[in-house]
């Protein structure tokens, strides 16, 4: 009798559908929004958006920007916490890391080499594409005017540039984010399992505690002078891209998911309340841009540009989870989701392409800016769709 019951239980376990992880369609659109804002930021810093100067209400959104890199860390932490939501699932760190490297590093490697070639040509002084016999002279002339070119290339390819940016020139600047993301990925399996053993009170305390390192970093930034850096710009770049501090933003996203699963934010599932929350948080994000003041202490501006937005990004993310509300419905549109799924690729490739585009046309026109954005997001989406298709094709038929 017991043997029959055991056999029936085994059969039921074998035929039971696997529990799917949570999926939140609106977050694909949020990825796209953050990606576009950062690409526009770097277009503006390359003087490609001069025609927008008349729109004083919009320039803070682009120049600040409203959705900075921290959005990606909160979002990634939330999504990976949902991916590892089964406390019994033990994911080996090494295979998981190699999977993430295969997904992101190859593109970074190619774009870094491309940017290196572009800068060699730019510094060489050539105003035309060199012929075959001129390539050697062009290469040597460009290298001679660059600052530590080979060391810079090595730092970017080994993902160590974010720790010592003053030791090498900037090639593909978004490479700094991969350094901190890979640090985050390394602790994701362990931290996910640990989170599921914590009660709601501990999760609340942890969600607040994770802001302390960023606040202390801002205080140190504001009180430490120029340190060993050449000036404010070099110091800010180091504090902005220092990988370990970004890990806490990622962990905050993971804790938000656990609080969400605890039902803390169920009230946001109401249709009207989701829309109100989205409008309110968007207004707060926009208002926070005007807290940045040239005459304020640098630490205050750093806090307003880093720590405060992380809290607001988390609130905005939570307001989208139900798929209700005006912004969530826009983000759930099919084409928006499809492009949003590929939106980290434009972040990795846009800087070299901006440099190339300036050599081909004047980006400081609305038409050329639009063409550039369409090109970047189209090739990124097609690339992502190709990878998805190949992945599905490689799976054995059931």
Short mmCIF file of C-alpha atoms in Angstrom, two decimals:
data_model
loop_
_atom_site.label_atom_id
_atom_site.label_comp_id
_atom_site.label_asym_id
_atom_site.label_seq_id
_atom_site.Cartn_x
_atom_site.Cartn_y
_atom_site.Cartn_z
CA UNK A 1 0.00 0.00 0.00
CA UNK A 2 2.73 2.41 0.95
CA UNK A 3 4.65 1.42 -2.16
CA UNK A 4 1.68 2.34 -4.39
CA UNK A 5 1.28 5.72 -2.67
CA UNK A 6 4.97 6.45 -3.05
CA UNK A 7 4.86 5.52 -6.73
CA UNK A 8 1.84 7.78 -7.28
CA UNK A 9 3.60 10.68 -5.54
CA UNK A 10 6.68 10.18 -7.73
CA UNK A 11 4.53 10.14 -10.86
CA UNK A 12 2.76 13.33 -9.79
CA UNK A 13 6.11 15.04 -9.09
CA UNK A 14 7.43 13.99 -12.48
CA UNK A 15 4.39 15.27 -14.36
CA UNK A 16 3.86 18.46 -12.31
CA UNK A 17 4.61 21.61 -14.29
CA UNK A 18 7.73 23.47 -13.34
CA UNK A 19 7.06 26.64 -11.40
CA UNK A 20 7.83 29.58 -13.64
CA UNK A 21 9.59 32.58 -12.19
CA UNK A 22 7.77 35.87 -12.00
CA UNK A 23 7.79 37.94 -15.16
CA UNK A 24 6.94 41.63 -15.30
CA UNK A 25 6.40 42.86 -18.90
CA UNK A 26 6.47 46.57 -18.01
CA UNK A 27 10.06 46.29 -16.83
CA UNK A 28 11.20 45.73 -20.42
CA UNK A 29 9.94 49.22 -21.21
CA UNK A 30 11.69 50.60 -18.14
CA UNK A 31 14.97 49.20 -19.47
CA UNK A 32 14.38 51.05 -22.71
CA UNK A 33 13.64 54.34 -20.95
CA UNK A 34 16.84 54.15 -18.89
CA UNK A 35 18.91 53.16 -21.92
CA UNK A 36 17.60 56.02 -24.08
CA UNK A 37 18.27 58.53 -21.32
CA UNK A 38 21.92 57.46 -20.99
CA UNK A 39 22.50 57.41 -24.77
CA UNK A 40 21.01 60.90 -24.97
CA UNK A 41 23.30 62.01 -22.12
CA UNK A 42 26.39 61.00 -24.10
CA UNK A 43 25.01 62.49 -27.29
CA UNK A 44 24.65 65.74 -25.39
CA UNK A 45 28.19 65.55 -24.01
CA UNK A 46 29.44 65.13 -27.59
CA UNK A 47 27.66 68.42 -28.54
CA UNK A 48 25.09 66.54 -30.62
CA UNK A 49 22.07 68.08 -28.88
CA UNK A 50 22.86 71.76 -29.05
CA UNK A 51 19.55 72.43 -30.77
CA UNK A 52 17.75 71.39 -27.56
CA UNK A 53 19.15 74.31 -25.56
CA UNK A 54 15.93 76.25 -26.05
CA UNK A 55 13.97 73.55 -24.23
CA UNK A 56 15.11 74.45 -20.73
CA UNK A 57 12.55 72.13 -19.11
CA UNK A 58 14.01 69.11 -20.95
CA UNK A 59 17.76 69.71 -20.70
CA UNK A 60 17.99 68.64 -17.01
CA UNK A 61 16.42 65.28 -17.93
CA UNK A 62 19.16 64.65 -20.49
CA UNK A 63 22.11 66.27 -18.75
CA UNK A 64 21.53 65.02 -15.20
CA UNK A 65 20.16 62.46 -16.39
CA UNK A 66 16.76 61.57 -14.95
CA UNK A 67 17.37 57.82 -15.34
CA UNK A 68 21.06 57.22 -14.69
CA UNK A 69 23.10 54.01 -14.62
CA UNK A 70 21.83 53.22 -11.11
CA UNK A 71 18.48 52.31 -12.68
CA UNK A 72 20.12 49.33 -14.37
CA UNK A 73 21.50 48.05 -11.06
CA UNK A 74 18.21 48.27 -9.18
CA UNK A 75 16.40 46.68 -12.12
CA UNK A 76 18.98 43.91 -12.57
CA UNK A 77 18.97 43.10 -8.86
CA UNK A 78 15.18 42.83 -8.86
CA UNK A 79 15.08 40.63 -11.97
CA UNK A 80 17.86 38.28 -10.89
CA UNK A 81 16.27 37.89 -7.47
CA UNK A 82 13.11 36.79 -9.29
CA UNK A 83 15.13 34.41 -11.46
CA UNK A 84 16.60 32.74 -8.38
CA UNK A 85 13.31 32.90 -6.48
CA UNK A 86 13.30 29.18 -5.71
CA UNK A 87 15.17 28.79 -2.38
CA UNK A 88 15.88 25.15 -3.26
CA UNK A 89 17.56 26.05 -6.53
CA UNK A 90 21.33 25.87 -6.20
CA UNK A 91 23.04 27.61 -9.10
CA UNK A 92 26.82 27.10 -9.33
CA UNK A 93 28.55 30.47 -9.42
CA UNK A 94 31.17 29.63 -12.07
CA UNK A 95 28.78 28.41 -14.82
CA UNK A 96 26.44 31.30 -14.06
CA UNK A 97 29.32 33.80 -14.37
CA UNK A 98 30.54 32.29 -17.62
CA UNK A 99 27.01 32.52 -19.00
CA UNK A 100 26.85 36.24 -18.21
CA UNK A 101 30.35 36.82 -19.62
CA UNK A 102 29.40 35.06 -22.84
CA UNK A 103 26.32 37.27 -23.12
CA UNK A 104 27.97 40.63 -22.52
CA UNK A 105 31.77 40.52 -22.66
CA UNK A 106 32.16 39.57 -26.32
CA UNK A 107 30.31 42.67 -27.45
CA UNK A 108 32.30 44.83 -25.03
CA UNK A 109 35.56 43.31 -26.35
CA UNK A 110 34.68 44.10 -29.96
CA UNK A 111 33.46 47.64 -29.23
CA UNK A 112 36.57 48.43 -27.17
CA UNK A 113 38.83 47.38 -30.05
CA UNK A 114 36.70 49.41 -32.45
CA UNK A 115 36.93 52.49 -30.23
CA UNK A 116 40.68 52.02 -29.97
CA UNK A 117 40.99 52.06 -33.77
CA UNK A 118 38.68 55.07 -34.04
CA UNK A 119 40.76 57.05 -31.54
CA UNK A 120 44.01 56.11 -33.27
CA UNK A 121 42.60 57.50 -36.50
CA UNK A 122 41.21 60.59 -34.76
CA UNK A 123 44.54 61.43 -33.09
CA UNK A 124 46.56 60.69 -36.22
CA UNK A 125 45.52 63.94 -37.86
CA UNK A 126 44.36 62.22 -41.06
CA UNK A 127 41.31 63.83 -42.64
CA UNK A 128 40.78 61.01 -45.12
CA UNK A 129 40.72 57.26 -44.86
CA UNK A 130 44.32 56.14 -45.19
CA UNK A 131 45.30 53.99 -48.13
CA UNK A 132 47.03 50.68 -47.66
CA UNK A 133 50.47 52.29 -47.77
CA UNK A 134 49.41 54.95 -45.23
CA UNK A 135 48.00 52.63 -42.56
CA UNK A 136 51.32 52.20 -40.76
CA UNK A 137 52.00 55.94 -40.64
CA UNK A 138 48.44 56.66 -39.51
CA UNK A 139 48.67 54.08 -36.76
CA UNK A 140 52.03 55.27 -35.43
CA UNK A 141 51.02 58.95 -35.60
CA UNK A 142 47.82 58.26 -33.68
CA UNK A 143 49.51 56.15 -31.01
CA UNK A 144 52.15 58.83 -30.44
CA UNK A 145 49.48 61.38 -29.46
CA UNK A 146 47.44 59.08 -27.22
CA UNK A 147 47.99 58.79 -23.47
CA UNK A 148 49.14 55.30 -22.47
CA UNK A 149 47.22 53.66 -25.34
CA UNK A 150 48.26 50.04 -24.73
CA UNK A 151 47.80 50.24 -20.98
CA UNK A 152 44.40 51.82 -21.51
CA UNK A 153 43.42 49.01 -23.86
CA UNK A 154 44.55 46.39 -21.36
CA UNK A 155 42.65 48.04 -18.49
CA UNK A 156 39.42 48.09 -20.49
CA UNK A 157 39.74 44.54 -21.80
CA UNK A 158 40.49 43.18 -18.31
CA UNK A 159 37.62 45.19 -16.80
CA UNK A 160 39.93 46.89 -14.31
CA UNK A 161 39.67 50.43 -15.69
CA UNK A 162 36.91 51.38 -13.23
CA UNK A 163 39.28 50.84 -10.30
CA UNK A 164 42.10 53.00 -11.72
CA UNK A 165 40.60 55.25 -14.42
CA UNK A 166 43.34 57.83 -13.99
CA UNK A 167 45.94 55.30 -15.19
CA UNK A 168 44.48 55.07 -18.67
CA UNK A 169 42.47 57.04 -21.18
CA UNK A 170 38.77 56.45 -21.71
CA UNK A 171 38.02 54.02 -24.52
CA UNK A 172 34.61 52.38 -24.24
CA UNK A 173 33.47 54.09 -21.05
CA UNK A 174 30.48 51.80 -20.28
CA UNK A 175 33.00 49.02 -19.63
CA UNK A 176 33.06 50.19 -16.00
CA UNK A 177 29.51 48.93 -15.52
CA UNK A 178 30.47 45.40 -16.57
CA UNK A 179 33.06 45.33 -13.79
CA UNK A 180 30.48 46.05 -11.12
CA UNK A 181 27.85 43.84 -12.77
CA UNK A 182 30.18 40.85 -12.76
CA UNK A 183 30.85 41.50 -9.07
CA UNK A 184 27.09 41.51 -8.53
CA UNK A 185 26.61 38.30 -10.51
CA UNK A 186 29.28 36.55 -8.43
CA UNK A 187 27.29 37.02 -5.21
CA UNK A 188 23.78 36.63 -6.69
CA UNK A 189 23.23 32.88 -6.11
CA UNK A 190 24.44 33.03 -2.51
CA UNK A 191 22.63 36.25 -1.60
CA UNK A 192 19.38 35.03 -3.16
CA UNK A 193 19.38 31.93 -0.97
CA UNK A 194 20.26 33.98 2.10
CA UNK A 195 17.44 36.45 1.47
CA UNK A 196 14.84 33.70 1.49
CA UNK A 197 15.75 32.83 5.05
CA UNK A 198 15.06 36.37 6.31
CA UNK A 199 11.82 37.64 7.78
CA UNK A 200 10.03 40.80 6.75
CA UNK A 201 11.49 42.93 9.53
CA UNK A 202 15.04 41.97 8.58
CA UNK A 203 14.30 42.78 4.94
CA UNK A 204 13.07 46.27 5.86
CA UNK A 205 16.17 46.94 7.96
CA UNK A 206 18.40 45.65 5.19
CA UNK A 207 16.70 47.82 2.55
CA UNK A 208 17.63 50.92 4.54
CA UNK A 209 21.10 49.71 5.53
CA UNK A 210 22.10 49.24 1.88
CA UNK A 211 21.95 53.02 1.40
CA UNK A 212 24.60 53.69 4.05
CA UNK A 213 27.67 52.88 1.88
CA UNK A 214 26.45 55.19 -0.89
CA UNK A 215 25.74 58.03 1.54
CA UNK A 216 29.16 57.63 3.18
CA UNK A 217 30.71 57.61 -0.29
CA UNK A 218 28.95 60.92 -1.02
CA UNK A 219 30.14 62.44 2.27
CA UNK A 220 33.72 61.36 1.57
CA UNK A 221 33.43 62.76 -1.95
CA UNK A 222 32.27 66.12 -0.64
CA UNK A 223 34.88 66.50 2.13
CA UNK A 224 38.01 65.00 0.61
CA UNK A 225 39.17 67.70 -1.81
CA UNK A 226 40.81 66.58 -5.04
CA UNK A 227 42.81 63.78 -3.38
CA UNK A 228 45.43 62.50 -5.86
CA UNK A 229 43.37 63.39 -8.94
CA UNK A 230 44.18 66.16 -11.41
CA UNK A 231 40.88 67.91 -10.80
CA UNK A 232 37.20 67.59 -10.04
CA UNK A 233 36.38 65.79 -13.29
CA UNK A 234 38.88 62.98 -12.77
CA UNK A 235 37.83 62.57 -9.14
CA UNK A 236 34.12 62.47 -9.98
CA UNK A 237 34.68 59.85 -12.66
CA UNK A 238 36.44 57.58 -10.16
CA UNK A 239 33.73 57.98 -7.51
CA UNK A 240 30.99 57.52 -10.10
CA UNK A 241 32.30 54.27 -11.60
CA UNK A 242 33.91 52.67 -8.54
CA UNK A 243 32.55 49.14 -8.85
CA UNK A 244 32.06 47.99 -5.22
CA UNK A 245 29.69 50.84 -4.33
CA UNK A 246 27.38 49.90 -7.20
CA UNK A 247 26.94 46.43 -5.73
CA UNK A 248 24.77 47.89 -2.96
CA UNK A 249 22.38 49.37 -5.53
CA UNK A 250 22.03 45.91 -7.06
CA UNK A 251 21.41 44.32 -3.66
CA UNK A 252 18.73 46.93 -2.97
CA UNK A 253 16.91 45.71 -6.07
CA UNK A 254 17.14 42.12 -4.80
CA UNK A 255 15.71 43.10 -1.42
CA UNK A 256 12.85 44.94 -3.14
CA UNK A 257 11.88 41.71 -4.86
CA UNK A 258 11.78 39.84 -1.57
CA UNK A 259 9.62 42.54 -0.01
CA UNK A 260 7.37 42.35 -3.06
CA UNK A 261 7.02 38.59 -2.62
CA UNK A 262 6.17 39.17 1.04
CA UNK A 263 3.13 41.13 -0.16
CA UNK A 264 4.34 44.46 1.21
CA UNK A 265 3.42 46.30 -1.99
CA UNK A 266 0.17 44.53 -2.88
CA UNK A 267 -1.72 47.81 -2.54
CA UNK A 268 0.00 48.96 -5.76
CA UNK A 269 -1.89 46.32 -7.71
CA UNK A 270 -4.97 48.52 -7.71
CA UNK A 271 -5.39 50.06 -11.13
CA UNK A 272 -5.94 53.68 -10.14
CA UNK A 273 -3.30 53.56 -7.41
CA UNK A 274 -0.63 52.25 -9.78
CA UNK A 275 -1.20 55.16 -12.15
CA UNK A 276 -1.14 57.71 -9.33
CA UNK A 277 2.08 56.22 -7.96
CA UNK A 278 3.73 56.29 -11.40
CA UNK A 279 2.83 59.93 -11.93
CA UNK A 280 3.93 60.88 -8.42
CA UNK A 281 7.31 59.14 -8.61
CA UNK A 282 8.01 60.49 -12.10
CA UNK A 283 7.31 63.95 -10.72
CA UNK A 284 9.70 63.36 -7.81
CA UNK A 285 12.42 62.11 -10.15
CA UNK A 286 12.05 65.22 -12.30
CA UNK A 287 12.00 67.51 -9.24
CA UNK A 288 15.16 65.87 -7.87
CA UNK A 289 17.08 67.09 -10.93
CA UNK A 290 16.71 70.66 -9.68
CA UNK A 291 18.34 69.82 -6.36
CA UNK A 292 21.68 69.76 -8.17
CA UNK A 293 23.27 73.18 -7.78
CA UNK A 294 26.69 74.44 -8.94
CA UNK A 295 27.17 76.37 -5.69
CA UNK A 296 26.37 73.41 -3.42
CA UNK A 297 28.87 71.12 -1.75
CA UNK A 298 29.95 68.39 -4.22
CA UNK A 299 28.88 65.75 -1.70
CA UNK A 300 25.31 67.09 -1.75
CA UNK A 301 25.18 66.98 -5.53
CA UNK A 302 26.65 63.49 -5.51
CA UNK A 303 23.97 62.34 -3.05
CA UNK A 304 21.19 63.90 -5.16
CA UNK A 305 22.55 62.30 -8.32
CA UNK A 306 23.22 58.83 -6.85
CA UNK A 307 21.67 57.81 -3.52
CA UNK A 308 18.35 59.68 -3.77
CA UNK A 309 17.55 58.48 -7.32
CA UNK A 310 18.16 54.84 -6.29
CA UNK A 311 15.27 55.12 -3.81
CA UNK A 312 13.06 56.80 -6.43
CA UNK A 313 13.98 54.23 -9.09
CA UNK A 314 12.95 51.47 -6.71
CA UNK A 315 9.61 53.15 -6.05
CA UNK A 316 9.00 53.64 -9.77
CA UNK A 317 9.87 50.02 -10.52
CA UNK A 318 7.41 48.80 -7.90
CA UNK A 319 4.63 50.95 -9.35
CA UNK A 320 5.02 49.19 -12.72
CA UNK A 321 4.91 45.57 -11.59
CA UNK A 322 1.16 45.08 -11.89
CA UNK A 323 1.18 46.24 -15.51
CA UNK A 324 -1.51 48.78 -14.62
CA UNK A 325 -1.32 52.55 -14.88
CA UNK A 326 -0.54 54.79 -17.85
CA UNK A 327 3.24 54.27 -17.93
CA UNK A 328 3.02 50.52 -17.38
CA UNK A 329 0.59 50.18 -20.28
CA UNK A 330 2.98 52.07 -22.57
CA UNK A 331 5.88 49.91 -21.42
CA UNK A 332 3.86 46.75 -22.12
CA UNK A 333 3.34 47.57 -25.80
CA UNK A 334 4.86 44.78 -27.89
CA UNK A 335 7.44 46.79 -29.84
CA UNK A 336 8.49 48.68 -26.71
CA UNK A 337 9.11 45.41 -24.88
CA UNK A 338 11.00 43.88 -27.79
CA UNK A 339 13.36 46.86 -28.07
CA UNK A 340 13.58 47.12 -24.29
CA UNK A 341 14.84 43.55 -23.96
CA UNK A 342 17.85 44.51 -26.06
CA UNK A 343 18.40 47.91 -24.46
CA UNK A 344 21.62 47.05 -22.62
CA UNK A 345 23.36 46.54 -25.97
CA UNK A 346 22.94 50.20 -27.03
CA UNK A 347 24.48 51.12 -23.69
CA UNK A 348 27.57 49.05 -24.56
CA UNK A 349 27.97 50.14 -28.18
CA UNK A 350 26.76 53.72 -28.44
CA UNK A 351 29.96 55.63 -27.58
CA UNK A 352 32.13 54.22 -30.39
CA UNK A 353 29.22 54.67 -32.79
CA UNK A 354 28.81 58.31 -31.73
CA UNK A 355 32.46 58.95 -32.59
CA UNK A 356 32.06 57.23 -35.97
CA UNK A 357 28.80 59.06 -36.71
CA UNK A 358 30.41 62.46 -36.08
CA UNK A 359 32.94 61.60 -38.77
CA UNK A 360 30.15 60.90 -41.25
CA UNK A 361 27.62 63.66 -40.53
CA UNK A 362 26.63 66.52 -38.23
CA UNK A 363 24.81 64.87 -35.33
CA UNK A 364 23.66 68.24 -34.03
CA UNK A 365 20.43 68.16 -36.01
CA UNK A 366 17.12 66.56 -35.00
CA UNK A 367 17.00 64.43 -38.16
CA UNK A 368 20.49 63.00 -37.71
CA UNK A 369 19.98 62.41 -34.00
CA UNK A 370 16.80 60.48 -34.79
CA UNK A 371 18.55 58.45 -37.51
CA UNK A 372 21.36 57.60 -35.11
CA UNK A 373 18.98 56.47 -32.38
CA UNK A 374 16.96 54.36 -34.82
CA UNK A 375 20.13 52.75 -36.13
CA UNK A 376 21.54 51.91 -32.69
CA UNK A 377 18.31 50.45 -31.34
CA UNK A 378 17.44 48.62 -34.54
CA UNK A 379 20.74 46.75 -34.78
CA UNK A 380 20.64 46.00 -31.06
CA UNK A 381 17.13 44.57 -31.30
CA UNK A 382 18.00 42.50 -34.37
CA UNK A 383 21.12 41.22 -32.62
CA UNK A 384 19.09 40.21 -29.57
CA UNK A 385 16.42 38.56 -31.72
CA UNK A 386 19.11 36.60 -33.57
CA UNK A 387 20.58 35.37 -30.30
CA UNK A 388 17.13 34.38 -29.06
CA UNK A 389 16.38 32.52 -32.28
CA UNK A 390 19.69 30.65 -32.17
CA UNK A 391 19.11 29.73 -28.54
CA UNK A 392 15.66 28.33 -29.32
CA UNK A 393 17.00 26.49 -32.34
CA UNK A 394 19.74 24.83 -30.31
CA UNK A 395 17.27 23.39 -27.81
CA UNK A 396 16.39 19.74 -28.47
CA UNK A 397 12.82 19.15 -29.67
CA UNK A 398 10.53 17.62 -27.05
#
